[in-house]
Amino acid sequence: MIRERLKVIVDACFAKGVSEGKWSDAAAEKYTVEAPKREGQGDFSTNMAMVMAGMEKKNPRELAGTLVEILSGEDEIIERLEIAGPGFVNIFLKPAVWQEVLRPILKAGDNFGRSTIGNGKKVLVEFVSANPTGPLSIGHGRQAILGDAIARLLEITGHEVFREYYFNDAGRQMRVLGESTRARYLELQDLPSTFPEDGYQGQYIKDIAQALFDEKGDSLNTQEDAKPFTEKAVELIFENISGTLERMGVHFDNYFNEHSLYDNGHIDSVVSELREKGLVYEKDDAVWFKTSDFGQEQDRVIIKSSGEPTYRLPDIAYHREKFRRNFDWMVDVFGSDHIATVPDVMSGLEALGYDSSKVTVVLHQFVTLTRHGKLVKMSTRKATFVTVDELLDEVGTDVARFYLMMRKADSQLEFDLDLAAKQEKDNPVYYVQYGHARLCSILRRAKEMGIDVEKLEQADLSLLVEAEELQLLKTIAAFPASVESAALDLAPHRAIFFLMELAGELHSYYNKHKVIDPENVPQAVTQARLCLVAGVQQVFKNGLLMLGLNAPEKM
RNA sequence: GCGCCAGUAGCUCAGCUGGAUAGAGCAACGGCCUUCUAAGCCGUAGGUCACAGGUUCGACCCCUGUCUGGCGUACCA
């Protein structure tokens, strides 16, 4: 909020310099106004002089001097200026600028941090999209949390968000699932059975078989078709997946069934459209898509010689339906093992005349699990994975959510189960939540002492002069920009880091300065500090809730 | 072989479009609770930002090459 205000002033001064012939407008939009990392380098700093130096063939420090001359006329919010290092202009603002940020924050309340930059843009976020072959693994968990956090961030920045889960309950995988279930079903009756070679080996298949036996008895013993087994398995697995998602606080607006693409003729129409454009051909009894026309190394099969489509074809058809449903932006959250499909889908969309730049794919790297210091290898088929449910049992929803969104998607995420479970105290989740709880505790105490919280806004904020106080004010003032950056860059981990930084500053302040202390702190100062406490508490609360985390008032 | 991602403190990781003296949390070591919650704070220690070149006023960031790890590279999804 403050940075934007200052940027306007700096831009005006740049323009003034241009009109006065001090420099050309070549550097317009190229320089930045940023908060320096280090203390003592001003509230903000601009590199304008250095950016201009190369273009103007002039000494950066000289240019900086000129800039300072122009800027010094702007004394409404600027206290002083200095030229530093190779030509930075450091800008020190009047403390009142920071002190006054509290009023709008308290006024905005739960809405502080929300914005309208999304401008009502319709966004489809597709994530999880696991086929019903087993419980959600921790990898799916990462995707669920990442996608959910992205969706939440886009929502509060003014996008119209639609969450979708794409799944397939037909085809070869499902046959194997049904056959695996049947084998377990016969097995539990001590009847001869043949477990498929590539069958699903998890305990959950046995549970499904048992449920089926409890329901139908031995009436399925002579069943040749695996279909009733598949149907039961899908039903129960989906129940399980929905339950897990519910526990994690993840909801979808729609479950899109791949099979509907066949029923509605979308698969066929994609093929015929591509055929009309001369982009498919037959070879070795299979149908090939000329992906080489779109810069790829080789063409790809879209219909196998058996007549069955490969995964690419429905993927393309599905994305075409996304476009037909008029979304302005489509965000796909995939695991990195799906990387191969991305260029194929993009090529398909281009071929069908759609602007594939409206699709953004967030590929997240794998979650590597360690338990007892050893790497846990994961495979759904062999059931050697850790399920999201088990994770939630061990560490709880908040810890799971926090850990799974704390890393950027590009990084592999190591989840140490022992650590997450035992780390009840030295846990970043609690570090942040504790900050919120502590502030709530102060506000409670204020109330008990009869300090009228309603009147806080009338406090004399100029009494907030401690370095830690100004730092907290600067940080919370940057909250909306931080949310925007996390949302637009689809990077929820930045919001997490913001909260951890705020928590660090808060805990330091808490230990150094007392808010309520009638004997040592004047009442007016207490009033002002309570305002700060309320503002910071509000930011913690908004930040935690927007990420789907709890903001406990007591811990 | 080729493509994508990663390589930053003992460990796990931040570092947003190139900016000033490299950041956090764990772990280690030394301190702080008759005072608003010690799930906290303060201090110490810890680095050739994988390696080698290049671009420039300035490189963890951009370019080239090399090495290491992960994921792909199916008529599996």
XYZ file of C-alpha atoms (C1' of nucleotides) in Angstrom:
632
model
C 0.000 0.000 0.000
C 2.766 2.459 0.929
C 5.109 1.278 -1.785
C 2.480 1.944 -4.419
C 1.965 5.407 -3.050
C 5.657 6.163 -3.146
C 6.041 4.675 -6.606
C 3.582 7.244 -7.933
C 5.709 10.009 -6.474
C 8.948 8.574 -7.817
C 7.398 8.106 -11.242
C 6.298 11.728 -11.214
C 9.820 12.825 -10.372
C 11.220 10.684 -13.137
C 8.798 12.339 -15.562
C 9.769 15.729 -14.235
C 13.392 14.916 -14.921
C 12.474 13.973 -18.445
C 10.554 17.174 -19.072
C 13.400 19.230 -17.637
C 15.851 17.521 -19.945
C 17.865 15.872 -17.157
C 17.513 12.467 -18.798
C 15.524 10.683 -21.499
C 12.539 8.496 -20.817
C 14.434 5.354 -21.843
C 14.450 4.023 -18.295
C 10.700 4.339 -17.851
C 9.224 1.186 -16.306
C 12.716 -0.275 -15.982
C 13.667 0.932 -12.551
C 12.243 -0.354 -9.302
C 11.217 1.025 -5.948
C 11.795 -1.676 -3.376
C 12.261 -2.207 0.294
C 15.972 -2.914 0.838
C 16.899 -6.156 2.553
C 19.204 -4.514 4.981
C 18.415 -2.089 7.752
C 19.682 1.449 7.543
C 19.146 1.616 3.816
C 15.864 3.432 3.999
C 12.271 2.339 3.949
C 12.519 2.082 0.224
C 15.229 2.377 -2.313
C 15.292 3.030 -6.014
C 17.883 1.902 -8.521
C 16.710 4.453 -11.084
C 20.039 6.247 -11.340
C 21.899 3.005 -12.001
C 19.415 1.869 -14.585
C 19.728 5.207 -16.329
C 23.491 5.349 -16.084
C 24.082 2.891 -18.870
C 21.495 4.431 -21.159
C 22.502 8.030 -20.535
C 26.225 7.345 -20.435
C 26.441 9.300 -17.242
C 27.787 8.691 -13.774
C 25.100 6.976 -11.679
C 25.890 8.885 -8.536
C 25.562 12.159 -10.433
C 22.183 11.114 -11.762
C 21.217 10.054 -8.266
C 22.086 13.545 -7.066
C 19.747 15.069 -9.620
C 17.017 12.668 -8.612
C 17.448 13.556 -4.967
C 17.099 17.249 -5.845
C 13.806 16.617 -7.571
C 12.543 14.200 -4.923
C 13.352 16.536 -2.072
C 10.475 18.737 -3.172
C 8.168 15.912 -2.206
C 8.152 16.238 1.534
C 4.655 15.071 2.328
C 5.647 11.518 3.169
C 9.406 11.600 2.628
C 11.535 12.502 5.595
C 14.979 12.339 4.066
C 16.984 10.952 1.175
C 20.455 9.634 0.726
C 22.645 8.399 -2.064
C 24.330 5.131 -1.255
C 26.542 2.468 -2.723
C 26.884 2.532 -6.480
C 23.979 4.939 -6.903
C 20.977 3.815 -4.931
C 18.680 6.518 -3.688
C 17.476 5.498 -0.274
C 14.199 6.985 0.805
C 13.325 7.386 4.458
C 9.667 8.000 5.148
C 8.114 9.854 8.017
C 7.098 7.496 10.825
C 3.548 8.810 10.591
C 3.257 7.158 7.199
C 3.718 3.781 8.865
C 1.775 4.564 11.978
C -1.224 5.518 9.919
C -1.395 2.194 8.067
C -3.148 0.746 11.086
C -6.410 2.585 10.616
C -7.231 1.225 7.177
C -6.154 -2.242 8.280
C -8.427 -2.222 11.311
C -11.184 -0.766 9.229
C -10.837 -3.459 6.563
C -10.773 -6.149 9.240
C -11.300 -9.602 7.799
C -11.158 -8.110 4.327
C -7.630 -6.772 4.691
C -5.518 -8.554 2.098
C -8.374 -9.116 -0.292
C -8.152 -7.379 -3.597
C -9.877 -7.071 -6.928
C -6.860 -7.383 -9.200
C -8.297 -10.583 -10.612
C -11.065 -8.448 -12.004
C -13.587 -11.264 -11.914
C -11.538 -13.343 -14.316
C -12.956 -16.858 -14.589
C -10.306 -19.373 -13.614
C -10.552 -23.133 -13.692
C -8.174 -24.858 -11.316
C -7.790 -28.546 -11.990
C -6.031 -30.592 -9.361
C -5.753 -33.964 -7.644
C -7.460 -35.746 -10.548
C -6.442 -39.109 -9.128
C -8.147 -42.119 -10.627
C -10.062 -44.240 -8.100
C -7.503 -47.006 -7.778
C -6.614 -46.474 -4.141
C -6.400 -44.055 -1.240
C -4.702 -40.722 -1.819
C -0.965 -40.936 -1.387
C 1.129 -38.192 0.045
C 2.007 -37.059 -3.472
C -1.667 -36.489 -4.161
C -1.754 -34.733 -0.840
C 0.784 -32.211 -1.989
C -1.200 -31.617 -5.113
C -4.453 -31.269 -3.206
C -3.004 -28.698 -0.854
C -1.104 -26.849 -3.549
C -4.139 -26.665 -5.809
C -6.412 -25.726 -2.966
C -4.082 -22.971 -1.787
C -3.767 -21.615 -5.306
C -7.532 -21.612 -5.678
C -7.986 -19.845 -2.353
C -5.394 -17.212 -3.199
C -6.933 -16.558 -6.586
C -10.329 -16.213 -4.965
C -9.298 -13.583 -2.484
C -7.546 -11.621 -5.197
C -10.752 -11.202 -7.096
C -10.843 -14.158 -9.452
C -13.914 -16.245 -10.017
C -12.556 -19.690 -9.251
C -13.904 -23.068 -10.250
C -12.270 -26.168 -8.757
C -12.359 -29.332 -10.763
C -11.244 -32.909 -10.303
C -10.841 -34.973 -13.475
C -11.051 -38.700 -13.105
C -11.386 -41.888 -15.048
C -13.280 -44.883 -13.769
C -13.074 -46.923 -16.940
C -10.448 -48.779 -18.934
C -7.642 -51.166 -18.220
C -6.725 -49.843 -14.775
C -10.273 -50.412 -13.624
C -10.304 -53.948 -14.973
C -7.215 -54.724 -12.992
C -8.799 -53.122 -9.946
C -11.905 -55.286 -10.336
C -9.875 -58.425 -10.854
C -7.745 -57.680 -7.833
C -10.908 -57.291 -5.781
C -12.371 -60.495 -7.093
C -9.234 -62.411 -6.232
C -9.383 -61.098 -2.652
C -13.080 -61.900 -2.515
C -12.479 -65.516 -3.428
C -9.437 -65.643 -1.222
C -11.318 -64.695 1.919
C -13.610 -67.645 1.297
C -10.553 -69.877 0.851
C -11.497 -70.472 -2.757
C -8.907 -70.778 -5.487
C -8.136 -67.424 -7.058
C -5.628 -65.831 -9.356
C -4.387 -62.446 -8.317
C -3.491 -60.346 -11.373
C 0.221 -59.993 -11.915
C 0.023 -56.212 -11.912
C -2.843 -56.111 -9.408
C -3.325 -53.675 -6.551
C -1.834 -55.203 -3.451
C -2.994 -52.844 -0.729
C -4.929 -53.865 2.349
C -7.784 -51.651 1.156
C -8.600 -54.140 -1.602
C -9.114 -56.807 1.009
C -11.378 -54.457 2.925
C -13.413 -53.813 -0.185
C -13.683 -57.544 -0.845
C -14.855 -58.060 2.707
C -17.460 -55.315 2.359
C -18.681 -56.891 -0.813
C -18.882 -60.285 0.841
C -20.757 -58.841 3.810
C -23.231 -57.315 1.430
C -23.659 -59.984 -1.194
C -22.456 -63.168 0.457
C -21.040 -65.718 -1.939
C -23.427 -64.782 -4.753
C -20.581 -63.407 -6.835
C -18.456 -66.550 -6.735
C -19.324 -67.575 -10.260
C -19.284 -64.051 -11.614
C -17.176 -64.042 -14.792
C -17.260 -60.319 -15.444
C -15.166 -58.197 -13.099
C -17.641 -55.356 -13.382
C -19.508 -55.701 -10.066
C -16.149 -55.890 -8.324
C -14.886 -52.833 -10.114
C -18.040 -50.897 -9.333
C -17.878 -51.655 -5.637
C -14.190 -50.853 -5.512
C -14.685 -47.529 -7.268
C -17.571 -46.649 -5.018
C -15.672 -47.336 -1.816
C -12.427 -45.829 -2.998
C -14.179 -42.653 -4.023
C -15.839 -42.519 -0.658
C -12.434 -42.820 0.899
C -10.905 -40.140 -1.312
C -13.771 -37.737 -0.664
C -13.417 -38.335 3.035
C -9.703 -37.587 2.892
C -10.245 -34.407 0.899
C -12.894 -33.367 3.381
C -10.485 -33.902 6.253
C -7.927 -31.736 4.521
C -10.457 -29.004 3.925
C -10.307 -29.393 0.165
C -13.506 -29.047 -1.845
C -14.371 -29.277 -5.494
C -17.064 -27.615 -7.530
C -17.106 -30.417 -10.022
C -15.850 -33.911 -10.669
C -15.354 -34.293 -14.393
C -15.578 -37.867 -15.592
C -13.308 -38.709 -18.480
C -15.886 -41.146 -19.703
C -18.380 -38.396 -20.443
C -16.032 -37.286 -23.203
C -16.723 -40.552 -24.999
C -20.461 -40.509 -24.315
C -20.802 -36.992 -25.623
C -18.785 -37.645 -28.758
C -16.024 -35.221 -27.824
C -13.319 -37.791 -28.401
C -14.524 -38.567 -31.901
C -14.963 -34.932 -32.804
C -11.427 -34.067 -31.766
C -10.101 -36.790 -34.023
C -12.257 -35.787 -36.955
C -11.366 -32.129 -36.530
C -7.683 -32.933 -36.494
C -8.197 -35.193 -39.467
C -9.870 -32.405 -41.428
C -6.869 -30.222 -40.756
C -4.591 -32.947 -42.017
C -2.908 -33.326 -38.642
C -3.483 -37.029 -38.141
C -2.519 -40.074 -40.132
C -2.628 -43.853 -39.887
C 0.458 -45.956 -39.429
C 0.850 -49.532 -38.155
C -2.923 -49.676 -37.573
C -2.667 -46.810 -35.095
C -3.740 -43.175 -35.439
C -0.962 -40.629 -35.055
C -1.117 -36.931 -34.240
C 1.466 -34.819 -36.045
C 2.900 -33.228 -32.954
C 6.066 -32.686 -34.953
C 4.204 -29.859 -36.687
C 4.197 -28.118 -33.316
C 7.887 -28.273 -32.659
C 8.013 -31.647 -30.964
C 10.569 -34.242 -31.790
C 8.209 -36.958 -32.873
C 4.579 -37.670 -33.630
C 2.403 -39.345 -31.017
C -0.152 -42.104 -31.116
C -3.622 -40.960 -30.103
C -5.508 -44.162 -30.985
C -3.821 -47.492 -30.473
C -4.046 -50.293 -32.990
C -6.518 -51.911 -30.599
C -8.867 -49.012 -31.254
C -8.478 -47.627 -27.739
C -7.347 -44.018 -27.405
C -4.151 -43.259 -25.523
C -4.361 -40.887 -22.561
C -3.463 -37.955 -24.830
C -6.683 -37.906 -26.761
C -9.085 -37.552 -23.822
C -6.663 -35.080 -22.238
C -6.901 -32.905 -25.330
C -10.665 -33.309 -25.540
C -11.002 -32.443 -21.860
C -9.004 -29.273 -22.272
C -11.075 -28.308 -25.272
C -14.139 -28.592 -23.039
C -12.448 -26.267 -20.583
C -12.133 -23.704 -23.356
C -15.699 -24.267 -24.463
C -16.846 -23.512 -20.959
C -15.361 -20.040 -21.418
C -12.719 -19.846 -18.767
C -10.305 -16.953 -19.084
C -7.515 -18.844 -17.446
C -6.968 -22.528 -16.828
C -4.553 -23.684 -14.180
C -3.533 -27.347 -14.192
C -1.789 -28.699 -11.145
C 0.052 -31.892 -12.040
C 2.735 -34.099 -10.632
C 6.006 -33.964 -12.493
C 5.423 -37.480 -13.810
C 2.803 -35.991 -16.097
C 5.232 -33.695 -17.776
C 5.120 -35.645 -21.010
C 1.455 -34.917 -21.591
C 1.832 -31.177 -21.334
C 3.327 -30.498 -24.758
C 0.877 -32.951 -26.320
C -2.141 -31.219 -24.839
C -0.765 -27.804 -25.759
C -0.142 -28.939 -29.323
C -3.645 -30.359 -29.480
C -5.172 -27.119 -28.314
C -3.155 -25.097 -30.800
C -4.192 -27.503 -33.535
C -7.831 -27.007 -32.638
C -7.406 -23.256 -32.816
C -7.246 -22.397 -29.123
C -4.801 -20.097 -27.406
C -2.798 -22.472 -25.263
C -1.212 -19.563 -23.397
C -4.436 -19.402 -21.410
C -3.387 -22.667 -19.810
C -0.799 -22.551 -17.056
C 0.581 -25.837 -15.836
C 1.958 -25.960 -12.334
C 4.143 -29.029 -12.165
C 5.146 -30.002 -8.698
C 8.079 -32.241 -7.980
C 7.708 -35.351 -5.898
C 7.361 -35.658 -2.205
C 10.076 -37.815 -0.786
C 9.159 -39.404 2.470
C 11.523 -40.375 5.190
C 10.650 -42.468 8.166
C 13.155 -43.618 10.782
C 15.739 -41.806 8.701
C 15.083 -43.989 5.706
C 13.576 -43.129 2.378
C 10.121 -44.602 1.853
C 9.585 -45.739 -1.716
C 6.126 -45.168 -2.989
C 3.941 -47.175 -5.304
C 0.157 -47.307 -5.296
C 0.165 -50.693 -6.882
C 2.455 -52.262 -4.309
C 0.816 -50.265 -1.561
C 4.142 -49.222 -0.133
C 3.033 -45.641 0.136
C 1.902 -43.510 2.997
C -1.636 -42.320 2.592
C -2.826 -38.824 3.278
C -5.129 -40.264 5.922
C -2.220 -41.787 7.794
C -0.394 -38.502 7.551
C -3.396 -36.634 8.939
C -3.685 -39.146 11.766
C -0.080 -38.574 12.680
C 0.334 -34.837 12.386
C -3.104 -33.267 12.012
C -4.562 -31.158 9.271
C -2.818 -27.879 9.986
C 0.657 -29.376 10.074
C 0.022 -31.417 6.946
C -1.354 -28.448 5.039
C 1.408 -26.151 6.194
C 4.231 -28.536 5.318
C 2.790 -29.448 1.959
C 2.474 -25.847 0.840
C 5.624 -24.514 2.378
C 7.853 -25.419 -0.569
C 7.687 -24.038 -4.041
C 6.259 -26.490 -6.542
C 9.572 -26.756 -8.385
C 11.352 -28.179 -5.384
C 11.204 -31.707 -4.230
C 9.638 -31.803 -0.834
C 11.098 -33.936 1.857
C 8.591 -34.923 4.475
C 10.175 -36.413 7.548
C 7.340 -38.248 9.229
C 9.081 -38.708 12.545
C 9.967 -35.071 12.681
C 6.557 -33.767 11.690
C 4.879 -36.012 14.215
C 7.140 -35.331 17.156
C 7.791 -31.716 16.272
C 4.986 -30.501 18.394
C 6.917 -27.564 19.657
C 9.596 -26.585 17.213
C 7.207 -26.513 14.360
C 6.820 -23.560 12.030
C 3.081 -24.104 12.021
C 2.843 -23.547 15.736
C 5.365 -20.754 15.563
C 2.935 -18.798 13.391
C -0.220 -19.853 15.194
C 1.372 -19.090 18.530
C 1.989 -15.552 17.341
C -1.694 -15.179 16.700
C -2.666 -16.776 20.007
C -0.323 -14.520 21.962
C -1.869 -11.417 20.446
C -5.328 -12.707 21.196
C -4.202 -13.218 24.740
C -3.123 -9.584 25.030
C -6.429 -8.391 23.631
C -8.260 -10.609 26.097
C -6.266 -9.161 28.940
C -7.060 -5.633 27.744
C -10.720 -6.420 27.811
C -10.475 -7.884 31.298
C -8.827 -4.693 32.475
C -11.666 -2.689 31.078
C -9.754 -1.081 28.249
C -12.269 -0.233 25.602
C -11.141 -2.053 22.504
C -13.782 -0.299 20.457
C -12.053 3.015 20.958
C -8.645 1.853 19.862
C -8.905 3.656 16.602
C -8.797 6.931 18.443
C -5.414 6.091 19.883
C -2.422 8.346 19.316
C -0.478 6.208 16.894
C 2.491 8.558 16.858
C 3.485 6.854 20.086
C 4.511 3.774 18.130
C 8.150 4.730 17.822
C 10.098 1.607 18.730
C 12.104 0.078 15.898
C 10.258 -3.222 16.324
C 6.953 -1.448 16.097
C 7.808 0.335 12.892
C 9.110 -2.910 11.473
C 5.856 -4.690 12.258
C 3.912 -1.861 10.662
C 5.999 -2.107 7.512
C 5.500 -5.828 7.327
C 1.749 -5.808 7.740
C 1.490 -2.948 5.263
C 3.150 -5.220 2.706
C 0.657 -8.013 3.310
C -1.700 -7.262 0.398
C 1.196 -7.076 -2.059
C 2.528 -10.347 -0.715
C -0.832 -12.030 -1.209
C -1.079 -10.700 -4.737
C 2.355 -11.953 -5.621
C 1.645 -15.384 -4.183
C -1.659 -15.554 -6.048
C -0.611 -14.297 -9.457
C 2.578 -16.352 -9.484
C 0.682 -19.398 -8.224
C 3.180 -19.627 -5.389
C 1.447 -20.253 -2.056
C 4.757 -20.869 -0.307
C 5.414 -17.149 -0.419
C 2.375 -16.515 1.731
C 3.706 -19.053 4.213
C 7.077 -17.364 4.343
C 5.399 -14.024 4.873
C 3.632 -15.394 7.928
C 6.799 -16.941 9.319
C 8.600 -13.639 8.962
C 5.779 -11.769 10.637
C 5.800 -14.310 13.465
C 9.514 -13.795 13.974
C 9.095 -10.043 14.226
C 6.133 -10.371 16.536
C 7.824 -12.737 18.961
C 10.850 -10.456 19.177
C 8.657 -7.478 19.877
C 6.656 -9.403 22.428
C 9.734 -10.290 24.397
C 11.184 -6.829 24.291
C 8.227 -4.553 24.898
C 5.191 -4.818 27.090
C 1.843 -3.692 25.851
C -0.108 -3.736 29.080
C 1.914 -2.749 32.113
C 0.224 0.008 34.114
C 3.300 0.632 36.232
C 5.798 1.090 33.444
C 3.883 1.807 30.257
C 1.796 4.982 30.029
C -1.810 4.396 29.217
C -1.663 6.266 25.924
C 1.196 4.048 24.788
C -0.772 0.974 25.778
C -3.653 2.247 23.691
C -1.426 2.748 20.672
C 0.242 -0.622 21.124
C -3.092 -2.342 21.421
C -3.916 -0.885 18.039
C -0.765 -2.432 16.660
C -1.561 -5.728 18.348
C -5.045 -5.716 16.841
C -3.640 -4.964 13.398
C -0.993 -7.673 13.509
C -3.487 -10.161 14.912
C -5.805 -9.337 12.041
C -3.070 -10.021 9.505
C -2.171 -13.343 11.143
C -5.793 -14.337 11.144
C -6.434 -13.339 7.547
C -3.223 -14.971 6.380
C -3.874 -18.244 8.171
C -7.514 -18.497 7.161
C -6.862 -17.698 3.529
C -4.488 -20.652 3.416
C -7.019 -22.951 5.006
C -5.227 -23.020 8.358
C -6.702 -22.444 11.775
C -6.030 -19.275 13.692
C -6.353 -20.454 17.309
C -7.036 -17.810 19.939
C -5.523 -19.949 22.673
C -2.793 -22.533 22.595
C 21.215 -39.749 -25.989
C 17.238 -35.891 -25.551
C 13.629 -32.810 -22.511
C 11.933 -30.655 -17.721
C 13.187 -29.700 -12.445
C 16.774 -29.276 -8.727
C 22.052 -28.546 -6.635
C 22.578 -22.210 -1.492
C 25.052 -23.334 6.354
C 25.646 -30.176 9.367
C 19.926 -31.116 7.771
C 15.314 -29.163 5.340
C 14.713 -25.053 2.357
C 13.658 -19.294 1.044
C 15.933 -15.691 -2.017
C 9.683 -12.668 -6.526
C 11.442 -8.838 -13.123
C 19.894 -9.053 -12.022
C 21.146 -4.783 -7.005
C 24.348 -2.964 -1.619
C 27.847 -6.992 3.670
C 24.023 -14.250 1.622
C 18.596 -15.550 4.628
C 15.099 -18.654 7.766
C 13.805 -22.956 10.519
C 15.837 -27.306 12.642
C 20.432 -29.414 14.792
C 25.068 -27.439 18.052
C 26.926 -24.165 21.947
C 26.007 -20.104 25.883
C 22.253 -17.153 28.269
C 16.686 -15.322 29.589
C 10.429 -17.230 33.065
C 7.799 -13.794 41.019
C 6.255 -9.309 34.829
C 0.560 -9.436 28.564
C 1.174 -17.612 26.912
C 9.095 -20.046 27.423
C 4.865 -23.755 21.457
C 8.830 -17.718 22.939
C 13.354 -14.463 23.066
C 18.777 -12.956 23.016
C 23.736 -14.306 21.714
C 27.764 -17.601 19.421
C 29.196 -20.728 15.601
C 28.244 -22.374 10.762
C 28.881 -20.520 3.197
C 34.188 -21.176 -2.732
C 25.497 -20.056 -3.590
C 27.862 -27.853 -7.552
C 32.164 -26.573 -11.026
C 34.436 -23.614 -15.167
C 34.023 -19.707 -18.465
C 31.078 -15.422 -20.336
C 27.592 -10.962 -20.407
C 27.723 -5.802 -17.021
C 28.440 -0.460 -13.267
C 26.710 -4.923 -10.511
C 25.362 -12.247 -11.064
C 22.720 -17.228 -6.313
C 19.688 -15.020 -10.391
C 20.982 -14.176 -17.398
C 24.146 -17.098 -21.473
C 27.560 -21.447 -22.736
C 29.820 -25.903 -21.176
C 30.668 -29.768 -17.389
C 29.318 -32.799 -13.034
C 25.523 -34.888 -9.570
C 20.324 -36.215 -8.206
C 14.871 -36.602 -9.460
C 11.028 -37.079 -13.225
C 9.946 -38.012 -18.130
C 11.276 -39.620 -22.997
C 5.043 -46.054 -24.258
C 0.272 -48.149 -29.133
C 0.639 -47.038 -19.374
C -2.210 -42.627 -17.041
